[in-house]
Amino acid sequence: MLFGAIEAGGTKFVCGIGSEYGEILEKFTIPTTTPNETMERVIGYFKGKHFDAIGIGSFGPVDLHKSSSTYGYITSTPKPYWGQFNFLGEIQKEFPIPIGFDTDVNAAALGEKEWGAARDVDSCMYMTVGTGIGVGAVVNGELLHGLTHPEMGHIFIRRHEKDLFEGSCPYHKDCLEGMASGYAIEKRWGKKGIELARTAKVWELEAYYLAQAIANYILILSPKKIVLGGGVMKQQQLISMIRNRVTGLLNGYLQHENITSGQIEDYIVLPSLGENAGLCGALALAKKGYFRR
Amino acid sequence: MLFGAIEAGGTKFVCGIGSEYGEILEKFTIPTTTPNETMERVIGYFKGKHFDAIGIGSFGPVDLHKSSSTYGYITSTPKPYWGQFNFLGEIQKEFPIPIGFDTDVNAAALGEKEWGAARDVDSCMYMTVGTGIGVGAVVNGELLHGLTHPEMGHIFIRRHEKDLFEGSCPYHKDCLEGMASGYAIEKRWGKKGIELARTAKVWELEAYYLAQAIANYILILSPKKIVLGGGVMKQQQLISMIRNRVTGLLNGYLQHENITSGQIEDYIVLPSLGENAGLCGALALAKKGYFRR
């Protein structure tokens, strides 16, 4: 069985075809321009190919309420032209087959649970630390939705006492994304993260913020696996700094061997689907959409 | 159909019999002393009565992993004598019928969803602010569990810049519970909350901390209803202060009418089961246990 997959990001769209076992057979990258132009190229790519369902993991915010008149829309994004865009509808019009639609990060969480680093558990969280910070989660095997989809990148965290950066979030200034996204790193230090790879204090501060957020996610959601992806996590020193700080913050309160007895390396992990995490996630959404018909 | 219900708190146990419609027909309160003595009185109360299942909402931490050898135990509680106590086993031995077992706050969340303030939604959160702070949650109709049960009372929050209180949590000092529980109020101000009812700054600070935690819960879990109970919430001025601060903190970022358009009175609410929230929760666990057989 074959599925179409669309990883829709603010910078680029990755489209592909894959199998029900999570193998990506081909993929095609398109820069994100206007909705019209981008969708024309997406549809052009899939047209004439064979697949049984499509999965879309989209940048957001998106409307995921199936009973809503704007279900499948990208809603209040500040990205020009994309606000109130009927993404699902445009694809459905061309391809009258099952479509799974969710946020990019929920898709990535589902992909890692199906075929990746979280395939041995029924609940997990996928956090991407890139230009922005997004988090998706699977709870009891289902993607986490509620009043809206979670927006965990914007939680309020404690400022480091020596950090004078005001924060870069247009809504909340110094929320997590405002203090620890790739964009915040560049704004604070005047250089991109990749150019600061050897500046220890940059990554100590980054670990300080990310660990605090992750400790709160653990206390609130109690995921069975935490997968950390995105460009900022490519700093290889970062994940062990985060693990140490999370253990320190929780301070023995949560009595679980994953946290207390040195097994945190198997609890807070990197994505095992690597570059294909997003596309595999969209593939997993397609599979879910297909079997839910 | 009749169910037995046990609301097991650190100070008292409330036992009762109720119907599948959430009516409490009778109840009986026992002070919490040693496990032996307390259980003898609990079992004595139920012995000879008729019911088809029992629900237990227990103080914690408890082991909720059905495959674990200590499933149904109270685990690492600092409460003398109760650590590693096989609560579920002791009850099951006397009453070989279905038993639903969960935390007291998960029970209360389930009760409010079944029969109370959250009966119109499939996901909600119940927060009790009393001597300690505990939170339970229902996600997609199921109680939220994961690696352990959530411990949302202990999340890390921002200290108010004028608050010099060091915090009362033995594990984390100034986590939410350490700064905003009834115990923290008493430690900070030298008087119990109930004696400080007219001291505005006490409740402004309390709302500052609780709203911050609730905003984070919303960003992470996206519950469809938030129910606030416990002794501290009996300060009637508090809930509207919390609602205002939550709206202010989120600052229009979450585009949902429940938060942005003055409907927050229907979103952040008091328990509608009042004094019986805990016992009704245990009743809901019994019902769930019965129909899950």
XYZ file of C-alpha atoms in Angstrom, chain B residues 44-275:
232
model
C -16.337 -2.396 58.183
C -18.383 0.341 56.564
C -18.840 -1.488 53.268
C -19.243 -5.013 54.669
C -22.753 -6.373 54.165
C -23.818 -3.522 51.894
C -24.806 -4.148 48.294
C -22.861 -2.670 45.352
C -21.556 -3.888 42.002
C -18.147 -2.228 41.843
C -15.915 0.018 43.940
C -14.035 3.165 42.937
C -10.992 4.460 44.833
C -9.586 7.943 44.348
C -6.420 7.973 46.430
C -3.837 10.445 47.640
C -0.510 9.628 46.025
C 1.787 8.991 44.497
C 0.187 5.715 43.424
C 1.205 3.029 40.932
C -1.285 2.998 38.045
C 0.544 0.646 35.669
C -1.707 -2.385 35.392
C 1.219 -4.589 34.407
C 3.302 -3.547 37.428
C 3.780 -5.811 40.451
C 2.876 -2.857 42.668
C -0.220 -1.769 40.695
C -2.701 -0.183 43.094
C -0.071 0.635 45.741
C 0.475 3.992 47.377
C 4.196 4.298 46.634
C 6.715 6.884 47.845
C 4.478 9.065 50.022
C 6.197 10.844 52.909
C 3.059 10.130 54.990
C 4.108 7.789 57.825
C 3.098 4.117 57.446
C 1.440 4.572 54.053
C 4.479 4.136 51.784
C 4.372 0.919 49.691
C 0.865 0.159 50.943
C -1.155 -2.230 48.749
C -4.386 -0.234 48.832
C -6.148 -1.875 45.894
C -5.079 -5.360 47.063
C -6.491 -4.859 50.558
C -9.880 -3.833 49.190
C -9.911 -6.445 46.426
C -9.239 -9.220 48.994
C -12.457 -8.342 50.821
C -14.575 -7.452 47.792
C -13.971 -9.646 44.725
C -15.767 -7.255 42.354
C -14.517 -4.742 39.742
C -12.489 -1.908 41.262
C -11.538 1.355 39.586
C -8.380 2.867 41.093
C -6.744 6.215 40.358
C -5.431 9.386 41.982
C -7.858 11.578 43.955
C -7.495 14.389 41.417
C -7.932 12.166 38.371
C -11.064 10.825 40.092
C -12.376 14.354 40.652
C -11.654 15.254 37.003
C -13.609 12.187 35.884
C -16.492 12.952 38.243
C -16.788 16.527 36.959
C -16.721 15.206 33.396
C -19.386 12.559 34.087
C -21.821 14.592 36.140
C -20.416 18.016 36.896
C -19.049 21.223 35.427
C -17.315 19.458 32.513
C -20.124 17.132 31.482
C -20.482 18.835 28.077
C -16.864 18.162 26.954
C -14.562 15.169 26.388
C -11.427 16.686 27.879
C -11.008 18.629 31.076
C -8.703 19.363 33.956
C -9.470 19.428 37.678
C -7.118 21.400 39.908
C -7.373 21.358 43.667
C -5.641 24.095 45.616
C -5.602 23.066 49.253
C -2.800 22.102 51.622
C -1.066 20.906 48.457
C -1.841 21.425 44.773
C -2.959 18.513 42.634
C -4.293 18.296 39.111
C -6.077 15.515 37.259
C -7.049 15.445 33.607
C -9.303 13.692 31.151
C -8.051 13.628 27.543
C -10.321 12.268 24.787
C -12.570 10.813 27.471
C -9.733 8.890 29.173
C -7.846 9.709 32.361
C -4.386 11.062 31.641
C -1.597 8.652 32.550
C 1.843 8.226 31.066
C 5.250 7.390 32.436
C 3.674 8.045 35.863
C 0.535 9.981 36.685
C 0.898 13.721 36.098
C 2.274 15.804 38.960
C 1.220 19.189 37.651
C 1.210 20.788 41.094
C 4.999 20.804 40.979
C 5.644 22.714 37.746
C 8.250 25.445 37.718
C 6.818 28.934 37.567
C 8.114 32.481 37.578
C 8.587 33.994 40.965
C 6.886 37.366 41.483
C 9.659 39.950 41.612
C 8.494 41.279 45.007
C 7.925 37.862 46.581
C 10.814 36.959 48.874
C 9.302 33.738 50.250
C 11.748 30.913 49.590
C 9.051 28.349 48.853
C 7.797 25.397 50.853
C 8.237 22.385 48.567
C 10.722 19.910 50.061
C 11.745 18.772 46.567
C 11.723 21.966 44.501
C 11.432 24.858 46.985
C 9.651 27.415 44.790
C 7.660 25.279 42.350
C 3.927 26.016 42.050
C 2.986 24.003 45.130
C 5.884 25.528 47.026
C 4.625 29.056 46.273
C 0.845 28.814 46.026
C -0.502 25.914 48.113
C -2.487 26.603 51.273
C 0.591 25.472 53.195
C 2.770 27.986 51.300
C 0.279 30.780 52.021
C 0.435 30.003 55.731
C 4.235 29.788 55.718
C 4.644 33.042 53.787
C 2.161 35.215 55.656
C 2.244 33.528 59.072
C -1.521 32.979 59.072
C -3.903 30.587 57.390
C -5.529 31.732 54.131
C -8.927 31.818 55.760
C -7.666 34.439 58.254
C -6.289 36.540 55.382
C -9.521 36.724 53.396
C -9.511 40.539 53.356
C -5.843 41.052 52.641
C -5.914 41.880 48.929
C -2.181 41.392 48.280
C -2.392 37.764 49.431
C -4.915 36.935 46.713
C -3.274 39.048 44.037
C -0.092 37.046 44.537
C -2.048 33.793 44.657
C -3.799 34.627 41.368
C -0.424 35.573 39.857
C 0.935 32.069 40.503
C -2.176 30.044 39.757
C -2.905 31.910 36.495
C 0.628 31.326 35.291
C 0.313 27.593 35.924
C -3.110 27.455 34.283
C -1.844 29.318 31.197
C 0.893 26.701 30.881
C -1.606 23.857 31.315
C -3.699 25.392 28.514
C -0.682 25.741 26.209
C 0.445 22.176 26.900
C -2.747 20.139 27.307
C -5.412 22.371 25.728
C -8.221 21.166 28.030
C -11.780 22.038 27.045
C -12.748 22.975 30.605
C -10.740 23.876 33.704
C -12.340 23.175 37.069
C -10.758 24.774 40.153
C -11.531 23.262 43.551
C -9.991 22.861 47.010
C -10.032 24.990 50.158
C -8.036 27.932 48.786
C -10.535 28.363 45.925
C -13.224 29.099 48.512
C -11.888 32.659 48.487
C -14.610 33.918 46.208
C -12.655 36.815 44.742
C -9.931 34.491 43.458
C -11.441 32.876 40.378
C -12.199 36.104 38.502
C -8.686 37.371 39.272
C -7.311 34.139 37.825
C -9.486 34.370 34.696
C -8.331 37.936 34.018
C -4.686 37.049 34.448
C -4.915 33.966 32.228
C -6.459 36.045 29.437
C -3.746 38.659 29.897
C -0.903 36.135 29.862
C -2.075 34.393 26.694
C -2.447 37.826 25.103
C -4.632 36.803 22.187
C -2.284 34.095 20.996
C -4.775 31.247 21.285
C -7.599 32.139 18.941
C -10.523 30.457 20.604
C -13.697 32.162 21.704
C -13.504 30.477 25.120
C -10.399 32.499 25.848
C -10.628 35.660 23.796
C -14.249 36.755 23.686
C -15.379 37.009 27.272
C -16.473 33.388 27.546
C -13.702 32.555 29.971
C -16.341 32.431 32.754
C -17.547 29.222 31.112
C -14.039 27.901 30.605
C -12.359 28.335 34.006
C -15.020 27.329 36.516
C -15.669 26.104 40.053
C -16.616 22.427 40.611
C -20.338 21.883 40.246
C -20.281 18.779 42.430
C -19.121 20.939 45.358
C -18.332 18.994 48.533
